[in-house]
Coordinates of C-alpha atoms in Angstrom, one line a residue:
M1 CA 56.5 -16.6 -25.6
S2 CA 60.1 -16.1 -26.7
I3 CA 62.8 -18.1 -25.1
D4 CA 66.1 -16.4 -24.3
P5 CA 68.5 -17.6 -27.0
N6 CA 71.2 -17.9 -24.4
A7 CA 69.1 -20.0 -22.1
S8 CA 70.1 -23.7 -21.6
L9 CA 67.3 -26.0 -22.7
A10 CA 66.8 -29.2 -20.7
L11 CA 64.2 -30.6 -23.1
E12 CA 62.9 -29.8 -26.6
L13 CA 60.1 -31.4 -28.6
L14 CA 59.9 -30.7 -32.3
E15 CA 56.7 -31.6 -34.3
V16 CA 55.9 -34.6 -32.1
S17 CA 52.8 -36.5 -33.0
K18 CA 51.0 -39.6 -31.6
Q19 CA 47.8 -41.3 -32.8
F20 CA 45.8 -44.2 -31.3
G21 CA 43.5 -45.5 -34.0
A22 CA 41.4 -42.6 -35.1
V23 CA 42.3 -40.5 -32.0
K24 CA 45.0 -37.9 -32.6
A25 CA 46.3 -37.6 -29.0
N26 CA 49.2 -35.3 -29.9
Q27 CA 49.5 -33.3 -33.2
D28 CA 52.8 -31.5 -34.2
I29 CA 53.8 -30.6 -30.6
N30 CA 56.6 -28.1 -30.2
L31 CA 58.0 -27.4 -26.7
S32 CA 61.1 -25.8 -25.2
V33 CA 61.8 -26.2 -21.5
V34 CA 64.5 -24.1 -19.8
S35 CA 66.9 -25.9 -17.5
G36 CA 66.3 -25.3 -13.8
S37 CA 62.8 -24.0 -14.3
V38 CA 59.3 -25.1 -13.4
H39 CA 57.4 -25.4 -16.7
G40 CA 53.6 -25.9 -16.5
I41 CA 51.6 -27.9 -19.0
I42 CA 47.9 -27.2 -18.8
G43 CA 44.8 -28.3 -20.7
E44 CA 41.4 -29.8 -20.4
N45 CA 40.9 -33.5 -19.5
G46 CA 41.7 -35.4 -22.7
A47 CA 43.8 -32.6 -24.2
G48 CA 46.8 -34.9 -24.6
K49 CA 48.9 -33.8 -21.6
S50 CA 49.4 -37.3 -20.1
T51 CA 50.1 -38.8 -23.6
L52 CA 52.8 -36.2 -24.2
M53 CA 54.4 -36.9 -20.8
S54 CA 54.3 -40.6 -21.5
I55 CA 56.3 -40.0 -24.7
I56 CA 58.9 -38.0 -22.8
Y57 CA 59.2 -40.8 -20.3
G58 CA 59.5 -43.5 -22.9
L59 CA 56.2 -45.2 -22.2
Y60 CA 55.0 -44.4 -25.7
Q61 CA 57.0 -43.8 -28.9
P62 CA 56.0 -40.9 -31.1
D63 CA 54.7 -41.5 -34.6
K64 CA 56.9 -38.7 -35.8
G65 CA 58.9 -35.8 -34.5
Q66 CA 62.1 -35.3 -32.5
I67 CA 63.0 -35.2 -28.8
R68 CA 66.1 -33.5 -27.6
V69 CA 67.5 -33.8 -24.0
N70 CA 70.2 -31.2 -23.1
G71 CA 70.6 -30.5 -26.9
Q72 CA 71.1 -34.1 -27.9
A73 CA 68.5 -35.8 -30.3
I74 CA 67.4 -39.1 -28.7
Q75 CA 64.9 -41.9 -29.4
L76 CA 63.2 -43.0 -26.2
R77 CA 62.2 -46.7 -26.4
N78 CA 61.3 -47.3 -22.8
P79 CA 61.3 -45.8 -19.3
Q80 CA 64.6 -47.4 -18.4
Q81 CA 66.3 -45.4 -21.2
A82 CA 64.5 -42.2 -20.0
I83 CA 65.8 -42.9 -16.4
S84 CA 69.3 -43.4 -17.7
L85 CA 69.1 -40.0 -19.4
G86 CA 68.0 -38.3 -16.1
I87 CA 64.2 -38.2 -16.7
G88 CA 62.0 -39.2 -13.8
M89 CA 58.2 -39.2 -13.6
V90 CA 55.8 -39.1 -10.6
H91 CA 52.4 -40.4 -11.8
Q92 CA 49.1 -39.1 -10.8
H93 CA 48.3 -42.4 -9.0
F94 CA 51.3 -43.4 -7.0
M95 CA 53.3 -46.6 -7.9
L96 CA 54.0 -47.8 -4.4
V97 CA 53.8 -51.2 -2.6
E98 CA 51.8 -50.3 0.5
T99 CA 53.2 -53.1 2.7
F100 CA 56.8 -52.0 1.9
T101 CA 58.7 -49.3 3.9
A102 CA 59.6 -46.1 2.2
L103 CA 63.2 -47.2 1.8
E104 CA 62.1 -50.6 0.2
N105 CA 59.9 -48.7 -2.2
I106 CA 62.6 -46.3 -3.3
I107 CA 65.2 -48.9 -4.0
L108 CA 62.7 -51.4 -5.6
G109 CA 64.0 -52.2 -9.1
A110 CA 67.3 -50.4 -8.5
E111 CA 68.9 -52.6 -5.9
G112 CA 72.1 -53.0 -7.9
G113 CA 73.9 -55.5 -5.8
A114 CA 73.9 -59.2 -4.9
L115 CA 73.8 -58.6 -1.1
L116 CA 70.6 -56.8 -0.3
K117 CA 71.8 -55.8 3.2
T118 CA 74.8 -53.9 1.7
T119 CA 72.6 -52.3 -0.9
T120 CA 70.1 -51.2 1.6
A121 CA 72.8 -49.6 3.8
T122 CA 74.3 -47.8 0.9
A123 CA 70.9 -46.6 -0.3
R124 CA 70.0 -45.3 3.1
Q125 CA 73.2 -43.3 3.2
Q126 CA 72.5 -41.8 -0.3
L127 CA 68.9 -41.1 0.5
E128 CA 69.7 -39.3 3.8
Q129 CA 72.0 -37.0 1.7
I130 CA 69.2 -36.4 -0.9
I131 CA 66.7 -35.7 1.9
A132 CA 69.0 -33.2 3.6
R133 CA 69.9 -31.5 0.3
H134 CA 66.3 -31.1 -0.9
G135 CA 64.3 -30.9 2.3
L136 CA 62.3 -34.0 1.5
A137 CA 61.6 -35.3 5.0
V138 CA 60.5 -38.9 4.8
P139 CA 60.5 -41.6 7.5
L140 CA 62.4 -44.4 5.7
D141 CA 61.4 -47.3 7.9
I142 CA 57.6 -47.0 8.1
P143 CA 55.3 -48.9 5.8
V144 CA 53.8 -46.7 3.1
A145 CA 50.3 -47.6 4.1
E146 CA 50.8 -45.8 7.4
L147 CA 52.0 -42.6 5.8
S148 CA 50.0 -39.6 4.6
V149 CA 49.4 -39.0 0.9
G150 CA 51.7 -36.0 1.0
V151 CA 54.6 -38.1 2.4
Q152 CA 53.9 -40.9 -0.2
Q153 CA 54.3 -38.3 -2.9
R154 CA 57.7 -37.3 -1.5
I155 CA 58.6 -41.0 -1.7
E156 CA 57.8 -40.9 -5.4
I157 CA 60.0 -37.8 -5.9
L158 CA 62.8 -39.5 -3.9
K159 CA 62.5 -42.6 -6.1
A160 CA 63.2 -40.3 -9.1
L161 CA 66.1 -38.4 -7.5
Y162 CA 67.7 -41.6 -6.2
R163 CA 67.9 -42.6 -9.9
N164 CA 69.6 -39.3 -10.6
A165 CA 66.7 -37.5 -12.3
R166 CA 67.5 -34.0 -13.6
I167 CA 64.2 -33.6 -15.4
L168 CA 61.2 -34.4 -13.2
I169 CA 57.7 -34.9 -14.6
L170 CA 54.8 -34.4 -12.1
D171 CA 51.4 -35.5 -13.4
E172 CA 48.6 -33.7 -11.5
P173 CA 50.7 -33.8 -8.3
T174 CA 48.2 -31.9 -6.1
G175 CA 45.1 -33.8 -7.1
V176 CA 45.2 -35.9 -3.9
L177 CA 46.9 -33.4 -1.6
T178 CA 45.4 -31.0 1.0
P179 CA 46.1 -27.3 0.5
Q180 CA 48.8 -27.5 3.2
E181 CA 50.5 -30.5 1.5
A182 CA 50.4 -28.7 -1.8
D183 CA 52.1 -25.7 -0.3
E184 CA 54.8 -28.0 1.1
L185 CA 55.3 -29.5 -2.3
F186 CA 55.8 -26.1 -3.9
V187 CA 58.6 -25.3 -1.4
I188 CA 60.2 -28.6 -2.4
L189 CA 59.9 -27.9 -6.1
R190 CA 61.6 -24.5 -5.6
Q191 CA 64.4 -26.2 -3.7
L192 CA 64.8 -28.7 -6.5
T193 CA 65.0 -26.1 -9.2
A194 CA 67.6 -24.1 -7.1
Q195 CA 69.7 -27.3 -7.3
G196 CA 69.4 -27.3 -11.1
V197 CA 66.5 -29.9 -11.4
T198 CA 64.0 -29.1 -14.2
V199 CA 60.3 -29.6 -13.4
L200 CA 57.5 -30.3 -15.8
L201 CA 54.3 -29.7 -13.9
I202 CA 51.1 -31.1 -15.5
T203 CA 48.0 -29.7 -13.8
H204 CA 44.6 -28.2 -14.3
K205 CA 44.7 -25.9 -11.3
L206 CA 45.5 -22.4 -12.6
R207 CA 46.1 -20.8 -9.2
E208 CA 48.9 -23.3 -8.8
I209 CA 50.3 -22.5 -12.2
M210 CA 50.4 -18.8 -11.3
A211 CA 52.0 -19.6 -7.9
I212 CA 54.8 -22.0 -8.8
T213 CA 55.7 -22.0 -12.6
D214 CA 58.1 -19.9 -14.6
Q215 CA 56.6 -20.7 -18.0
V216 CA 53.4 -22.3 -19.0
S217 CA 52.2 -24.1 -22.2
V218 CA 48.6 -24.7 -23.1
M219 CA 47.2 -27.8 -24.9
R220 CA 43.8 -28.1 -26.4
Q221 CA 42.5 -31.1 -28.3
G222 CA 45.9 -32.6 -28.9
R223 CA 47.6 -29.5 -30.0
M224 CA 49.9 -27.0 -28.3
V225 CA 48.0 -23.7 -28.7
A226 CA 50.0 -21.2 -26.6
H227 CA 53.2 -20.6 -24.6
R228 CA 53.4 -17.9 -22.0
K229 CA 55.8 -16.6 -19.4
T230 CA 53.8 -17.0 -16.2
A231 CA 54.5 -13.4 -15.1
E232 CA 53.0 -12.1 -18.3
T233 CA 49.6 -13.9 -18.2
T234 CA 46.5 -14.2 -16.1
I235 CA 44.2 -16.9 -14.9
A236 CA 41.4 -15.6 -17.1
E237 CA 43.6 -15.7 -20.2
L238 CA 44.9 -19.2 -19.5
A239 CA 41.3 -20.5 -18.8
E240 CA 40.1 -19.1 -22.1
L241 CA 43.1 -20.7 -24.0
M242 CA 42.4 -24.0 -22.3
V243 CA 38.7 -24.2 -23.0
G244 CA 38.5 -22.1 -26.2
R245 CA 35.9 -19.8 -24.6
K246 CA 35.4 -17.5 -21.7
V247 CA 35.0 -19.4 -18.4
R248 CA 32.8 -18.3 -15.5
H249 CA 34.9 -18.5 -12.3
T250 CA 32.0 -18.0 -9.8
V251 CA 28.9 -20.0 -9.2
E252 CA 25.5 -18.4 -9.8
Y253 CA 23.8 -18.8 -6.4
S254 CA 20.1 -18.2 -5.9
E255 CA 17.8 -18.8 -2.9
V256 CA 15.8 -22.1 -3.0
A257 CA 12.9 -22.8 -0.6
L258 CA 13.9 -25.6 1.8
G259 CA 11.8 -28.7 1.6
T260 CA 11.4 -31.6 4.0
E261 CA 14.2 -33.2 6.0
R262 CA 15.9 -35.9 4.0
L263 CA 18.7 -36.9 6.3
R264 CA 19.3 -36.7 10.1
V265 CA 22.4 -38.0 11.9
K266 CA 22.1 -38.6 15.6
D267 CA 25.2 -39.2 17.9
L268 CA 26.9 -41.1 15.1
V269 CA 30.1 -43.0 16.0
V270 CA 32.3 -45.0 13.6
R271 CA 35.3 -47.1 14.7
D272 CA 37.8 -48.5 12.2
A273 CA 39.1 -52.1 12.2
S274 CA 41.7 -51.2 14.8
G275 CA 39.0 -49.8 17.2
V276 CA 40.0 -46.2 16.6
E277 CA 37.1 -43.7 16.6
R278 CA 37.1 -41.9 13.2
V279 CA 33.6 -40.3 13.6
K280 CA 32.8 -39.1 17.1
K281 CA 29.2 -38.4 18.2
V282 CA 28.3 -36.4 15.1
N283 CA 24.9 -34.7 14.7
F284 CA 23.5 -32.8 11.8
H285 CA 20.6 -32.7 9.4
L286 CA 20.1 -32.1 5.6
N287 CA 16.9 -30.8 3.9
A288 CA 15.6 -31.0 0.4
G289 CA 16.8 -28.0 -1.7
E290 CA 20.1 -27.4 0.1
I291 CA 23.8 -28.1 -0.1
V292 CA 25.5 -28.7 3.2
G293 CA 29.3 -28.6 2.8
V294 CA 31.6 -30.6 5.0
A295 CA 35.0 -28.8 5.4
G296 CA 38.2 -30.1 6.9
V297 CA 41.7 -31.2 6.3
S298 CA 41.7 -34.7 4.6
G299 CA 41.8 -37.6 7.1
N300 CA 39.6 -36.0 9.8
G301 CA 36.6 -38.4 9.5
Q302 CA 35.0 -37.1 6.4
S303 CA 35.7 -40.3 4.4
E304 CA 34.3 -42.5 7.1
L305 CA 31.2 -40.3 7.4
L306 CA 30.5 -40.6 3.7
Q307 CA 31.0 -44.4 3.7
V308 CA 28.7 -45.0 6.7
L309 CA 26.0 -42.7 5.2
A310 CA 26.2 -44.7 1.9
G311 CA 25.9 -48.0 3.7
I312 CA 29.4 -49.2 2.8
I313 CA 30.4 -49.5 6.5
S314 CA 28.3 -50.0 9.6
P315 CA 28.0 -47.4 12.4
T316 CA 29.4 -48.3 15.8
A317 CA 26.8 -46.2 17.6
G318 CA 24.1 -43.7 16.8
E319 CA 21.4 -43.4 14.2
I320 CA 21.1 -42.4 10.5
H321 CA 17.6 -41.4 9.3
Y322 CA 16.7 -41.2 5.6
S323 CA 13.0 -40.1 5.7
Q324 CA 11.2 -43.3 6.6
H325 CA 14.4 -45.5 6.7
M326 CA 16.9 -45.9 9.5
I327 CA 20.5 -47.3 9.9
T328 CA 21.7 -48.3 13.3
P329 CA 24.4 -50.8 14.5
K330 CA 21.5 -53.3 15.0
T331 CA 20.1 -52.8 11.5
P332 CA 22.9 -53.7 9.1
I333 CA 22.2 -52.2 5.6
D334 CA 24.3 -52.6 2.5
A335 CA 25.0 -49.9 -0.2
A336 CA 22.5 -51.4 -2.7
E337 CA 19.7 -51.1 -0.2
V338 CA 20.6 -47.4 0.6
R339 CA 20.7 -46.7 -3.2
R340 CA 17.1 -48.1 -3.4
W341 CA 16.1 -45.5 -0.9
G342 CA 17.0 -42.8 -3.4
V343 CA 20.6 -42.1 -2.1
A344 CA 23.4 -41.7 -4.6
H345 CA 27.1 -41.6 -3.8
V346 CA 30.1 -40.1 -5.6
P347 CA 33.0 -41.6 -3.6
E348 CA 36.2 -39.7 -2.9
D349 CA 38.4 -42.4 -4.4
R350 CA 37.0 -43.1 -7.9
H351 CA 39.5 -46.0 -8.5
R352 CA 38.8 -48.0 -5.4
M353 CA 35.1 -47.3 -5.0
G354 CA 33.7 -45.6 -8.1
L355 CA 34.8 -47.7 -11.0
V356 CA 35.9 -51.1 -12.0
L357 CA 38.9 -50.1 -14.1
P358 CA 39.0 -53.2 -16.4
F359 CA 35.2 -52.5 -17.3
Q360 CA 34.4 -50.8 -20.5
A361 CA 33.1 -47.3 -20.2
Y362 CA 29.4 -48.2 -20.9
E363 CA 29.6 -50.8 -18.1
S364 CA 31.0 -48.3 -15.6
Q365 CA 28.4 -45.8 -16.6
I366 CA 25.6 -48.0 -15.1
L367 CA 27.7 -49.6 -12.3
G368 CA 25.4 -50.0 -9.2
Y369 CA 22.3 -49.5 -11.4
Q370 CA 22.7 -52.6 -13.6
S371 CA 19.7 -54.4 -12.0
E372 CA 17.3 -51.7 -13.0
P373 CA 14.5 -53.0 -15.4
K374 CA 15.7 -50.7 -18.3
Y375 CA 19.0 -52.5 -18.4
N376 CA 17.6 -56.0 -18.3
K377 CA 15.8 -58.3 -20.9
G378 CA 14.6 -61.3 -18.8
L379 CA 17.8 -63.3 -18.2
S380 CA 20.1 -61.1 -20.3
Q381 CA 21.2 -57.5 -20.2
N382 CA 19.9 -54.8 -22.5
Y383 CA 23.1 -53.7 -24.1
T384 CA 21.4 -51.2 -26.4
A385 CA 20.0 -49.3 -23.3
M386 CA 23.4 -49.4 -21.7
L387 CA 25.1 -48.0 -24.8
N388 CA 22.5 -45.4 -25.1
T389 CA 22.9 -44.2 -21.5
Y390 CA 26.7 -43.9 -22.0
A391 CA 26.2 -42.0 -25.3
E392 CA 23.7 -39.6 -23.6
Q393 CA 25.9 -38.9 -20.6
A394 CA 29.2 -38.7 -22.6
E395 CA 27.5 -36.0 -24.7
K396 CA 26.0 -34.1 -21.8
F397 CA 29.1 -34.2 -19.6
D398 CA 31.7 -34.1 -22.4
I399 CA 33.3 -37.4 -21.5
R400 CA 36.3 -37.9 -23.8
P401 CA 36.8 -40.0 -25.8
R402 CA 33.2 -40.9 -26.6
S403 CA 34.0 -44.6 -27.3
P404 CA 31.8 -46.8 -25.1
Y405 CA 34.1 -49.8 -25.5
L406 CA 37.2 -48.2 -24.1
K407 CA 38.3 -49.6 -20.7
S408 CA 37.7 -47.3 -17.8
A409 CA 41.4 -47.5 -16.9
S410 CA 42.2 -45.9 -20.3
F411 CA 40.4 -42.6 -19.5
S412 CA 42.2 -39.6 -18.0
G413 CA 41.5 -39.0 -14.3
G414 CA 39.2 -36.1 -15.0
N415 CA 37.1 -38.1 -17.5
Q416 CA 36.9 -41.0 -15.1
Q417 CA 35.5 -38.5 -12.6
K418 CA 32.9 -37.4 -15.1
I419 CA 31.7 -41.0 -15.7
V420 CA 31.1 -41.4 -11.9
I421 CA 29.4 -38.0 -11.4
S422 CA 27.2 -38.3 -14.5
R423 CA 26.1 -41.8 -13.4
E424 CA 25.1 -40.7 -9.9
I425 CA 23.4 -37.4 -11.0
N426 CA 21.5 -39.3 -13.8
A427 CA 19.9 -41.4 -11.1
E428 CA 18.0 -38.3 -10.0
P429 CA 18.5 -39.1 -6.3
E430 CA 16.7 -37.6 -3.4
V431 CA 20.0 -37.4 -1.5
L432 CA 23.4 -37.0 -3.2
L433 CA 26.5 -37.8 -1.1
V434 CA 29.4 -36.4 -3.0
G435 CA 33.1 -36.5 -2.1
Q436 CA 35.7 -34.4 -3.8
P437 CA 33.6 -33.8 -6.9
T438 CA 36.2 -31.9 -8.9
R439 CA 39.4 -33.8 -7.9
G440 CA 41.6 -34.1 -10.9
V441 CA 39.1 -32.2 -13.1
D442 CA 39.9 -29.3 -15.4
I443 CA 38.5 -25.8 -15.1
G444 CA 35.9 -26.1 -17.8
A445 CA 34.6 -29.3 -16.3
I446 CA 34.6 -27.8 -12.8
E447 CA 32.3 -25.1 -14.0
F448 CA 30.0 -27.7 -15.5
I449 CA 30.0 -30.0 -12.5
H450 CA 29.2 -27.1 -10.2
Q451 CA 26.4 -26.0 -12.4
Q452 CA 24.9 -29.6 -12.3
L453 CA 25.0 -29.6 -8.5
M454 CA 23.3 -26.3 -8.3
E455 CA 20.6 -27.5 -10.8
L456 CA 20.1 -30.6 -8.7
R457 CA 19.6 -28.4 -5.6
A458 CA 17.1 -26.2 -7.6
R459 CA 15.1 -29.4 -8.3
G460 CA 14.7 -29.9 -4.6
K461 CA 17.4 -32.5 -4.1
A462 CA 19.5 -32.7 -0.9
I463 CA 23.3 -32.7 -1.3
L464 CA 26.0 -33.4 1.2
L465 CA 29.3 -32.1 -0.2
V466 CA 32.7 -33.1 1.2
S467 CA 35.6 -31.2 -0.3
V468 CA 39.1 -30.1 0.7
E469 CA 38.8 -27.2 -1.7
L470 CA 37.6 -24.3 0.4
D471 CA 36.7 -22.2 -2.6
E472 CA 34.4 -25.0 -3.7
I473 CA 32.8 -25.4 -0.3
I474 CA 32.2 -21.7 0.2
S475 CA 30.7 -21.1 -3.3
L476 CA 28.3 -24.0 -3.3
S477 CA 27.1 -24.5 0.2
D478 CA 24.1 -23.1 2.0
R479 CA 25.6 -24.2 5.3
I480 CA 29.0 -25.5 6.2
I481 CA 29.9 -28.0 8.9
V482 CA 33.5 -28.4 9.8
M483 CA 35.2 -31.6 11.0
C484 CA 38.4 -32.0 12.9
D485 CA 39.6 -35.3 14.5
G486 CA 36.2 -36.9 13.8
M487 CA 34.2 -34.2 15.5
I488 CA 32.0 -31.4 14.2
T489 CA 33.8 -28.3 15.5
G490 CA 31.4 -25.8 14.1
E491 CA 28.6 -24.9 11.7
V492 CA 28.6 -21.7 9.7
A493 CA 25.8 -20.2 7.6
R494 CA 26.6 -19.1 4.1
E495 CA 26.3 -15.4 4.9
E496 CA 28.7 -15.6 7.8
V497 CA 31.5 -17.7 6.2
N498 CA 35.1 -16.7 5.6
E499 CA 38.3 -18.6 5.1
T500 CA 39.8 -17.4 8.4
L501 CA 36.9 -18.7 10.4
L502 CA 36.9 -22.0 8.6
G503 CA 40.6 -22.4 9.1
M504 CA 40.2 -21.9 12.8
L505 CA 37.4 -24.5 13.0
M506 CA 39.4 -26.9 10.8
A507 CA 42.3 -26.7 13.3
N508 CA 39.7 -26.8 16.2
A509 CA 41.3 -23.6 17.6
T510 CA 38.2 -23.1 19.8
G511 CA 38.6 -26.6 21.3
E512 CA 34.8 -27.1 21.1
Q513 CA 32.6 -29.9 19.8
H514 CA 29.2 -29.1 18.4
G515 CA 26.4 -31.6 18.5

């Protein structure tokens, strides 16, 4: 890709490299970013994207190379210096205090005055101007914990703009958003670039790259391997550049004979701690050899459904039947007991429920299964077996880096997801409960995870799949049930499905509840 020689460059990287021990995270990176554009950075999990963005934001210092901001060579020693130069970053996992209001979060660390009341009043006035200018609607006085993920992301963007960011780095910004929230984000990004803000967008979602970016750069194994004008490339070319081979974009579906019923849910009700019904008289069944997809906009009871089925929370009413086992409000069961019944669970939130982030990778690889005989030697644990399991799964699922001693928190989001999914599939469960299996995962890994789920189905296992990705639900599922406001609003067979019908059911346009 050739850059117009007359174009103003907001950011340039020249031969930038960064190494951690034996791992070459970035090697001789060259990058030119045009002012007022959306520039995409794509690559597989572990390709070095987040490391590169951390260098630009001052979290890491390069081992060699040069960084230029608005044509001026700089040495970034810390994020405070980056902020002073107009560089802001919205991390993949938000840095917000949930008990604080939006306003308190935005000014945190940038109060700038002895009298907090005066500072707050001034900040409110400035923020209201920024909100009006960029269309970033945010209720400033509501605690963050009560706001949707999409609004929380706007708060993170406002934090950067409040600090006068003119270069905005977004790391996997749609990984936790619904499709509707992602669309709203793209409108905001276009408004920002119209105001002269430059956006660096790190993502693995190629459809989004094609929809929102002006230019795109591709990383693979720590190197920058290609630059393209978005209008002059295709999803197929970008996928091949990312992975280094041709990628299959469709799932190979074949008929599988249904086996016995593995799960039946009868009149299931779940109330939260506040007494609000999150799951409302839900009924469905799941057989061996099938994938039943659960579609719906995030926050409509799917999370609570998965948690009650996994034994993490208790039902308020109704029954859950796993073959010969049953869960009711009068028979409290914990997650460990449900796991012993042959039920595995890939949680939607890998950080809160799927991993212990300070644990080393080999420990997270057996989390929940550590009591199995193969991992125990009398009163001590069999570390050789634990390390062997990690080595086998890291090779099979291409978990990067391969080091078993690296802390779980140090892996990229996509590789953390691979650890969780490989662990649960390796258990060979009779029933797999899986939430958002490809959230934050690159296109090559998505292809592999989908293949693993289809192979599990072919082996006669029963899979309940919850995903906000309609393409994923449609391509993998034998049947699809749709949830809205805690209710099942419809069930659609594979041969009858289309996005329009699912969209109507997701919005409960028919106003019906199906038992």
